[in-house]
Tab-separated table of C-alpha atoms in Angstrom:
chain	number	residue	atom	x	y	z
A	1	MET	CA	-56.036	-53.517	-16.666
A	2	ALA	CA	-56.593	-49.760	-16.466
A	3	GLU	CA	-59.108	-50.295	-13.656
A	4	MET	CA	-56.539	-52.055	-11.468
A	5	LYS	CA	-55.109	-48.907	-9.913
A	6	ASP	CA	-52.988	-50.740	-7.336
A	7	LEU	CA	-50.617	-52.083	-9.999
A	8	ASN	CA	-47.332	-50.190	-10.160
A	9	PHE	CA	-44.805	-51.077	-12.849
A	10	ALA	CA	-41.310	-49.619	-12.915
A	11	LYS	CA	-37.995	-50.136	-14.626
A	12	ILE	CA	-36.060	-52.379	-12.242
A	13	SER	CA	-32.614	-51.279	-13.403
A	14	ALA	CA	-33.443	-47.645	-12.579
A	15	ARG	CA	-34.176	-48.577	-8.966
A	16	ILE	CA	-30.943	-50.386	-8.091
A	17	PHE	CA	-28.877	-48.344	-5.633
A	18	GLY	CA	-25.117	-48.497	-5.944
A	19	LYS	CA	-25.246	-49.279	-9.653
A	20	ASP	CA	-22.820	-47.349	-11.840
A	21	THR	CA	-25.200	-44.939	-13.574
A	22	THR	CA	-22.395	-43.513	-15.725
A	23	TYR	CA	-22.193	-46.853	-17.524
A	24	SER	CA	-24.485	-47.270	-20.490
A	25	VAL	CA	-24.990	-50.253	-22.743
A	26	ASP	CA	-25.149	-49.812	-26.496
A	27	SER	CA	-28.316	-51.697	-27.420
A	28	GLY	CA	-26.721	-52.622	-30.748
A	29	GLN	CA	-24.120	-54.686	-28.879
A	30	VAL	CA	-26.602	-56.512	-26.662
A	31	ALA	CA	-27.942	-59.908	-27.650
A	32	LYS	CA	-30.281	-60.385	-24.696
A	33	PHE	CA	-31.465	-58.865	-21.401
A	34	GLU	CA	-32.716	-61.351	-18.799
A	35	TYR	CA	-34.293	-60.860	-15.380
A	36	PHE	CA	-34.948	-63.707	-12.952
A	37	VAL	CA	-37.211	-62.919	-9.991
A	38	SER	CA	-37.957	-64.645	-6.689
A	39	VAL	CA	-40.243	-63.682	-3.809
A	40	ASP	CA	-40.314	-65.099	-0.285
A	41	ASP	CA	-43.739	-66.033	1.098
A	42	GLN	CA	-42.431	-65.671	4.657
A	43	LEU	CA	-41.212	-62.111	4.006
A	44	PRO	CA	-43.945	-60.176	2.164
A	45	GLY	CA	-42.479	-57.291	0.202
A	46	THR	CA	-39.090	-58.951	-0.237
A	47	ILE	CA	-38.070	-59.445	-3.876
A	48	TYR	CA	-34.841	-60.930	-5.229
A	49	ILE	CA	-33.709	-60.311	-8.800
A	50	SER	CA	-30.798	-61.505	-10.917
A	51	GLN	CA	-30.027	-59.397	-13.973
A	52	MET	CA	-27.975	-60.789	-16.851
A	53	ILE	CA	-26.949	-58.990	-20.035
A	54	THR	CA	-25.566	-61.110	-22.875
A	55	PHE	CA	-23.474	-59.336	-25.519
A	56	LYS	CA	-23.259	-60.203	-29.210
A	57	ASN	CA	-19.471	-60.017	-29.080
A	58	ALA	CA	-18.317	-63.387	-27.758
A	59	LEU	CA	-15.175	-61.750	-26.352
A	60	VAL	CA	-17.260	-59.605	-23.994
A	61	ASP	CA	-18.379	-61.433	-20.855
A	62	PHE	CA	-21.874	-61.401	-19.387
A	63	ASP	CA	-22.810	-58.449	-17.223
A	64	LYS	CA	-24.366	-59.991	-14.105
A	65	LEU	CA	-25.821	-58.517	-10.931
A	66	SER	CA	-28.220	-59.640	-8.187
A	67	ALA	CA	-30.148	-57.315	-5.895
A	68	VAL	CA	-32.821	-57.436	-3.201
A	69	SER	CA	-35.766	-55.201	-2.337
A	70	TYR	CA	-37.421	-55.062	1.090
A	71	ASN	CA	-40.155	-52.609	0.073
A	72	TYR	CA	-42.146	-54.270	-2.720
A	73	GLY	CA	-39.686	-53.173	-5.402
A	74	LYS	CA	-39.623	-49.437	-4.652
A	75	SER	CA	-35.846	-49.737	-4.409
A	76	PHE	CA	-33.296	-52.516	-4.934
A	77	ILE	CA	-29.853	-52.850	-3.385
A	78	PRO	CA	-27.091	-55.097	-4.779
A	79	LEU	CA	-26.002	-58.007	-2.618
A	80	ARG	CA	-22.920	-57.330	-0.488
A	81	TYR	CA	-19.931	-59.579	0.093
A	82	MET	CA	-18.785	-60.120	3.691
A	83	LYS	CA	-15.098	-60.984	3.736
A	84	SER	CA	-13.369	-61.442	7.101
A	85	GLN	CA	-16.258	-59.657	8.876
A	86	LYS	CA	-15.918	-56.658	6.547
A	87	GLN	CA	-18.393	-55.582	3.871
A	88	ILE	CA	-16.918	-55.137	0.399
A	89	GLY	CA	-18.343	-52.121	-1.455
A	90	TRP	CA	-20.687	-52.438	-4.429
A	91	SER	CA	-18.288	-50.610	-6.739
A	92	SER	CA	-15.494	-53.141	-6.230
A	93	CYS	CA	-17.476	-56.375	-6.080
A	94	LYS	CA	-20.469	-57.658	-8.051
A	95	MET	CA	-22.482	-60.624	-6.788
A	96	PHE	CA	-24.808	-62.727	-8.912
A	97	ILE	CA	-27.078	-65.644	-7.972
A	98	PRO	CA	-27.442	-67.850	-11.071
A	99	PRO	CA	-30.952	-69.250	-11.524
A	100	HIS	CA	-31.488	-72.987	-11.219
A	101	GLY	CA	-32.709	-73.680	-14.727
A	102	ASP	CA	-35.022	-70.699	-15.188
A	103	SER	CA	-35.962	-70.436	-11.506
A	104	LEU	CA	-34.231	-68.058	-9.103
A	105	LYS	CA	-36.425	-69.290	-6.240
A	106	GLU	CA	-34.970	-72.792	-6.520
A	107	ALA	CA	-31.438	-71.360	-6.424
A	108	ILE	CA	-31.984	-69.797	-2.971
A	109	GLN	CA	-32.423	-72.228	-0.089
A	110	THR	CA	-34.053	-70.749	3.030
A	111	ALA	CA	-34.260	-72.293	6.493
A	112	GLN	CA	-37.726	-73.806	6.883
A	113	HIS	CA	-38.576	-71.851	10.044
A	114	ASN	CA	-36.190	-68.897	9.737
A	115	PRO	CA	-36.506	-66.819	6.533
A	116	LEU	CA	-33.535	-64.664	7.554
A	117	LEU	CA	-31.107	-67.570	7.053
A	118	MET	CA	-30.350	-68.784	3.539
A	119	VAL	CA	-27.655	-70.350	1.383
A	120	ALA	CA	-27.047	-69.976	-2.337
A	121	LYS	CA	-24.354	-70.527	-4.927
A	122	ILE	CA	-23.059	-67.084	-5.858
A	123	VAL	CA	-20.803	-65.809	-8.623
A	124	ILE	CA	-18.422	-63.135	-7.286
A	125	LYS	CA	-16.565	-60.708	-9.543
A	126	GLN	CA	-14.099	-58.408	-7.817
A	127	LYS	CA	-12.089	-55.736	-9.576
A	128	ASP	CA	-9.043	-57.045	-11.451
A	129	GLU	CA	-9.915	-60.645	-10.536
A	130	ASN	CA	-11.518	-63.500	-12.417
A	131	ALA	CA	-15.049	-64.426	-11.436
A	132	SER	CA	-15.407	-67.257	-8.934
A	133	SER	CA	-18.428	-69.291	-7.851
A	134	LYS	CA	-19.065	-70.596	-4.345
A	135	PHE	CA	-21.799	-71.456	-1.864
A	136	MET	CA	-22.316	-68.691	0.684
A	137	VAL	CA	-24.469	-68.032	3.768
A	138	SER	CA	-26.688	-65.028	4.550
A	139	ASN	CA	-28.329	-64.441	7.941
A	140	ASP	CA	-30.049	-61.132	7.132
A	141	ALA	CA	-32.577	-62.200	4.472
A	142	GLY	CA	-30.159	-62.083	1.567
A	143	TYR	CA	-28.461	-58.686	1.807
A	144	THR	CA	-24.962	-59.654	3.017
A	145	TRP	CA	-23.288	-62.976	2.172
A	146	LYS	CA	-20.225	-64.498	3.811
A	147	ASP	CA	-17.604	-67.028	2.790
A	148	ASN	CA	-17.474	-70.552	4.121
A	149	ALA	CA	-14.413	-72.323	5.442
A	150	ALA	CA	-14.370	-74.635	2.412
A	151	GLU	CA	-15.614	-74.816	-1.168
A	152	PHE	CA	-18.826	-76.842	-1.020
A	153	GLU	CA	-20.649	-78.606	-3.833
A	154	GLU	CA	-23.928	-78.659	-1.922
A	155	MET	CA	-25.358	-77.275	1.326
A	156	LYS	CA	-28.456	-77.999	3.416
A	157	ILE	CA	-30.056	-76.171	6.368
A	158	SER	CA	-31.971	-77.782	9.227
A	159	ASN	CA	-35.121	-76.374	10.850
A	160	GLU	CA	-34.264	-72.796	12.001
A	161	GLY	CA	-30.650	-73.166	10.903
A	162	GLU	CA	-29.322	-74.830	14.051
A	163	VAL	CA	-27.138	-76.927	11.721
A	164	ILE	CA	-25.875	-76.188	8.217
A	165	LEU	CA	-24.163	-79.105	6.471
A	166	GLY	CA	-21.791	-78.690	3.533
A	167	LYS	CA	-20.608	-81.421	1.154
A	168	ASN	CA	-17.551	-81.719	-1.069
A	169	SER	CA	-15.236	-84.733	-0.815
A	170	LYS	CA	-16.245	-84.819	2.852
A	171	LEU	CA	-18.929	-83.380	5.123
A	172	SER	CA	-18.522	-80.261	7.261
A	173	PHE	CA	-21.008	-78.598	9.588
A	174	THR	CA	-21.604	-75.354	11.444
A	175	THR	CA	-23.868	-74.663	14.430
A	176	ASN	CA	-23.347	-70.886	14.412
A	177	GLN	CA	-24.658	-69.915	10.966
A	178	GLY	CA	-21.307	-70.251	9.240
A	179	GLY	CA	-19.170	-68.559	11.886
A	180	SER	CA	-16.981	-71.664	12.192
A	181	TRP	CA	-16.947	-75.102	10.595
A	182	GLU	CA	-15.989	-78.622	11.697
A	183	ASP	CA	-15.254	-81.651	9.525
A	184	LEU	CA	-17.058	-84.967	10.042
A	185	ASN	CA	-15.199	-88.270	9.924
A	186	LEU	CA	-17.502	-90.910	8.436
A	187	GLY	CA	-14.773	-93.553	8.189
A	188	ILE	CA	-15.356	-94.069	4.467
A	189	ASN	CA	-11.954	-93.422	2.932
A	190	GLY	CA	-11.908	-94.161	-0.783
A	191	HIS	CA	-15.633	-93.531	-1.186
A	192	LYS	CA	-17.453	-90.527	-2.589
A	193	LEU	CA	-20.557	-88.670	-1.464
A	194	LYS	CA	-23.530	-87.742	-3.608
A	195	TYR	CA	-26.692	-85.834	-2.716
A	196	LEU	CA	-27.676	-84.305	0.601
A	197	ILE	CA	-31.140	-84.645	2.105
A	198	VAL	CA	-32.271	-83.011	5.343
A	199	GLY	CA	-35.037	-84.538	7.448
A	200	GLU	CA	-38.192	-82.856	8.720
A	201	LYS	CA	-40.251	-82.833	11.928
A	202	ALA	CA	-38.896	-85.574	14.246
A	203	ALA	CA	-35.950	-86.083	11.858
A	204	LYS	CA	-35.179	-82.359	11.454
A	205	TYR	CA	-31.602	-82.762	12.734
A	206	LYS	CA	-30.805	-85.762	10.532
A	207	PHE	CA	-29.008	-85.543	7.192
A	208	PHE	CA	-28.774	-88.310	4.606
A	209	THR	CA	-26.145	-88.785	1.905
A	210	LEU	CA	-25.388	-91.448	-0.713
A	211	ILE	CA	-22.007	-93.218	-0.445
A	212	TYR	CA	-20.457	-94.912	-3.461
A	213	SER	CA	-17.128	-96.005	-4.922
A	214	GLU	CA	-15.989	-96.011	-8.539
A	215	GLU	CA	-13.945	-99.153	-7.842
A	216	TRP	CA	-16.650	-101.182	-6.110
A	217	PRO	CA	-20.284	-101.756	-7.103
A	218	ASP	CA	-21.633	-101.271	-3.572
A	219	VAL	CA	-23.783	-98.228	-2.802
A	220	GLY	CA	-24.912	-97.203	0.656
A	221	PHE	CA	-26.409	-94.411	2.715
A	222	ALA	CA	-24.943	-92.509	5.629
A	223	VAL	CA	-27.162	-90.868	8.233
A	224	VAL	CA	-25.649	-87.992	10.200
A	225	ASP	CA	-27.722	-87.324	13.314
A	226	PHE	CA	-27.232	-84.116	15.321
A	227	THR	CA	-30.288	-84.674	17.548
A	228	LYS	CA	-28.262	-85.265	20.730
A	229	LEU	CA	-26.763	-81.784	20.428
A	230	PHE	CA	-30.192	-80.219	20.924
A	231	GLN	CA	-31.610	-81.792	24.075
A	232	GLN	CA	-32.970	-78.513	25.473
A	233	LYS	CA	-35.299	-76.013	23.851
A	234	CYS	CA	-34.046	-72.485	23.250
A	235	LYS	CA	-35.200	-69.848	25.745
A	236	PRO	CA	-36.810	-66.518	24.769
A	237	THR	CA	-33.583	-64.825	25.897
A	238	ASP	CA	-31.731	-66.705	23.133
A	239	TYR	CA	-33.560	-64.598	20.539
A	240	LYS	CA	-33.719	-60.980	19.472
A	241	VAL	CA	-36.316	-59.153	17.391
A	242	VAL	CA	-35.017	-57.853	14.061
A	243	THR	CA	-36.171	-55.915	11.009
A	244	PRO	CA	-35.296	-57.295	7.533
A	245	GLY	CA	-33.133	-54.890	5.588
A	246	VAL	CA	-31.605	-53.094	8.589
A	247	GLY	CA	-28.211	-51.721	7.627
A	248	ARG	CA	-29.275	-50.718	4.132
A	249	MET	CA	-30.644	-47.307	3.081
A	250	HIS	CA	-33.050	-47.056	6.013
A	251	SER	CA	-34.406	-49.458	8.592
A	252	CYS	CA	-38.141	-49.724	7.907
A	253	PHE	CA	-39.755	-52.865	6.545
A	254	ASN	CA	-43.299	-52.448	5.223
A	255	GLY	CA	-43.671	-49.266	7.272
A	256	GLY	CA	-42.510	-50.703	10.577
A	257	LYS	CA	-39.718	-52.085	12.720
A	258	ASN	CA	-39.411	-55.423	14.522
A	259	PHE	CA	-40.854	-58.252	12.436
A	260	LEU	CA	-38.947	-61.472	13.074
A	261	TYR	CA	-37.112	-63.393	15.750
A	262	SER	CA	-33.452	-64.167	15.142
A	263	LYS	CA	-31.276	-66.337	17.367
A	264	LYS	CA	-28.605	-64.187	18.990
A	265	SER	CA	-26.788	-66.796	21.055
A	266	HIS	CA	-24.732	-69.717	19.798
A	267	ASP	CA	-25.930	-72.042	22.553
A	268	LEU	CA	-26.853	-75.495	21.269
A	269	CYS	CA	-30.606	-75.674	21.774
A	270	GLU	CA	-33.659	-76.767	19.817
A	271	GLY	CA	-35.264	-73.902	17.931
A	272	SER	CA	-38.483	-72.586	19.480
A	273	ILE	CA	-39.453	-69.596	17.333
A	274	HIS	CA	-43.034	-70.834	16.924
A	275	SER	CA	-43.587	-70.883	20.687
A	276	LEU	CA	-42.407	-67.293	21.247
A	277	PRO	CA	-44.882	-64.427	21.800
A	278	LYS	CA	-46.320	-62.780	18.714
A	279	ILE	CA	-44.354	-59.687	17.701
A	280	GLN	CA	-46.142	-56.348	17.476
A	281	PRO	CA	-44.309	-54.229	14.852
A	282	VAL	CA	-43.472	-50.638	15.801
A	283	PRO	CA	-44.415	-47.920	13.252
A	284	CYS	CA	-41.526	-46.136	11.542
A	285	ASN	CA	-41.035	-42.433	11.020
A	286	CYS	CA	-41.307	-41.590	7.335
A	287	THR	CA	-38.109	-40.696	5.491
A	288	GLN	CA	-37.445	-38.992	2.169
A	289	MET	CA	-37.326	-42.411	0.513
A	290	ASP	CA	-40.993	-42.977	1.389
A	291	TYR	CA	-42.111	-40.172	-0.922
A	292	LYS	CA	-42.047	-39.561	-4.655
A	293	TRP	CA	-42.494	-36.426	-6.745
């Protein structure tokens, strides 16, 4: 291992910006430290972590925090809560993505052809409030997360994110990345919904759900098809070029700017990211954060 000079190990907790460094944990009171890690193959250098500290005293709650790095782990920033178009500060709100089983990757659902757009179930703990858990949407590769119009039990994203479908006792959808939501009327009063499946390729705008009733033995499927909403392909002018992590400590991503296309308009059109010209990243000027003593 000593010959592998490109390996660089560091203490994750020491690299999380915005963390209260005046707070220290007495190791004698801690039962367990756990870190869950996820990387995104479509965004090299992006790392998501969820940190959980379990205390021996049953009266003391877990200490939970999730953070993201856009520079191969050189620095991590806690996730930020977007409430009514306003970012809530790290010091007053902690956000935590619980792993699915032992996998954080399975807990974060990313649009198949748009790694900037993702949904996840997040535990939010604001000052002087009890923790709450809800599905939320991020359109900047997991840095800021915003509320939905309703409390969903499950969410699915189509293709580039042209449609996001949420399920509770009914189905609701958004075509503007969670900006506004509409309810669907399936005409199935008295029935319940279970599971959501999103189609692929020719069926990329179709969603499938199981319909059942506790009073009747019949079970059926409902197919919700949004294909007719997307008769025209998106134009190049419907997109903008973005850099993951912009709005954090600095705006470089792997030493450059401009890496991905992001849809800027809310026009209903079929995603066409793969047909757009290849992006040539622009080099960044180095900042103090790019150096170490």
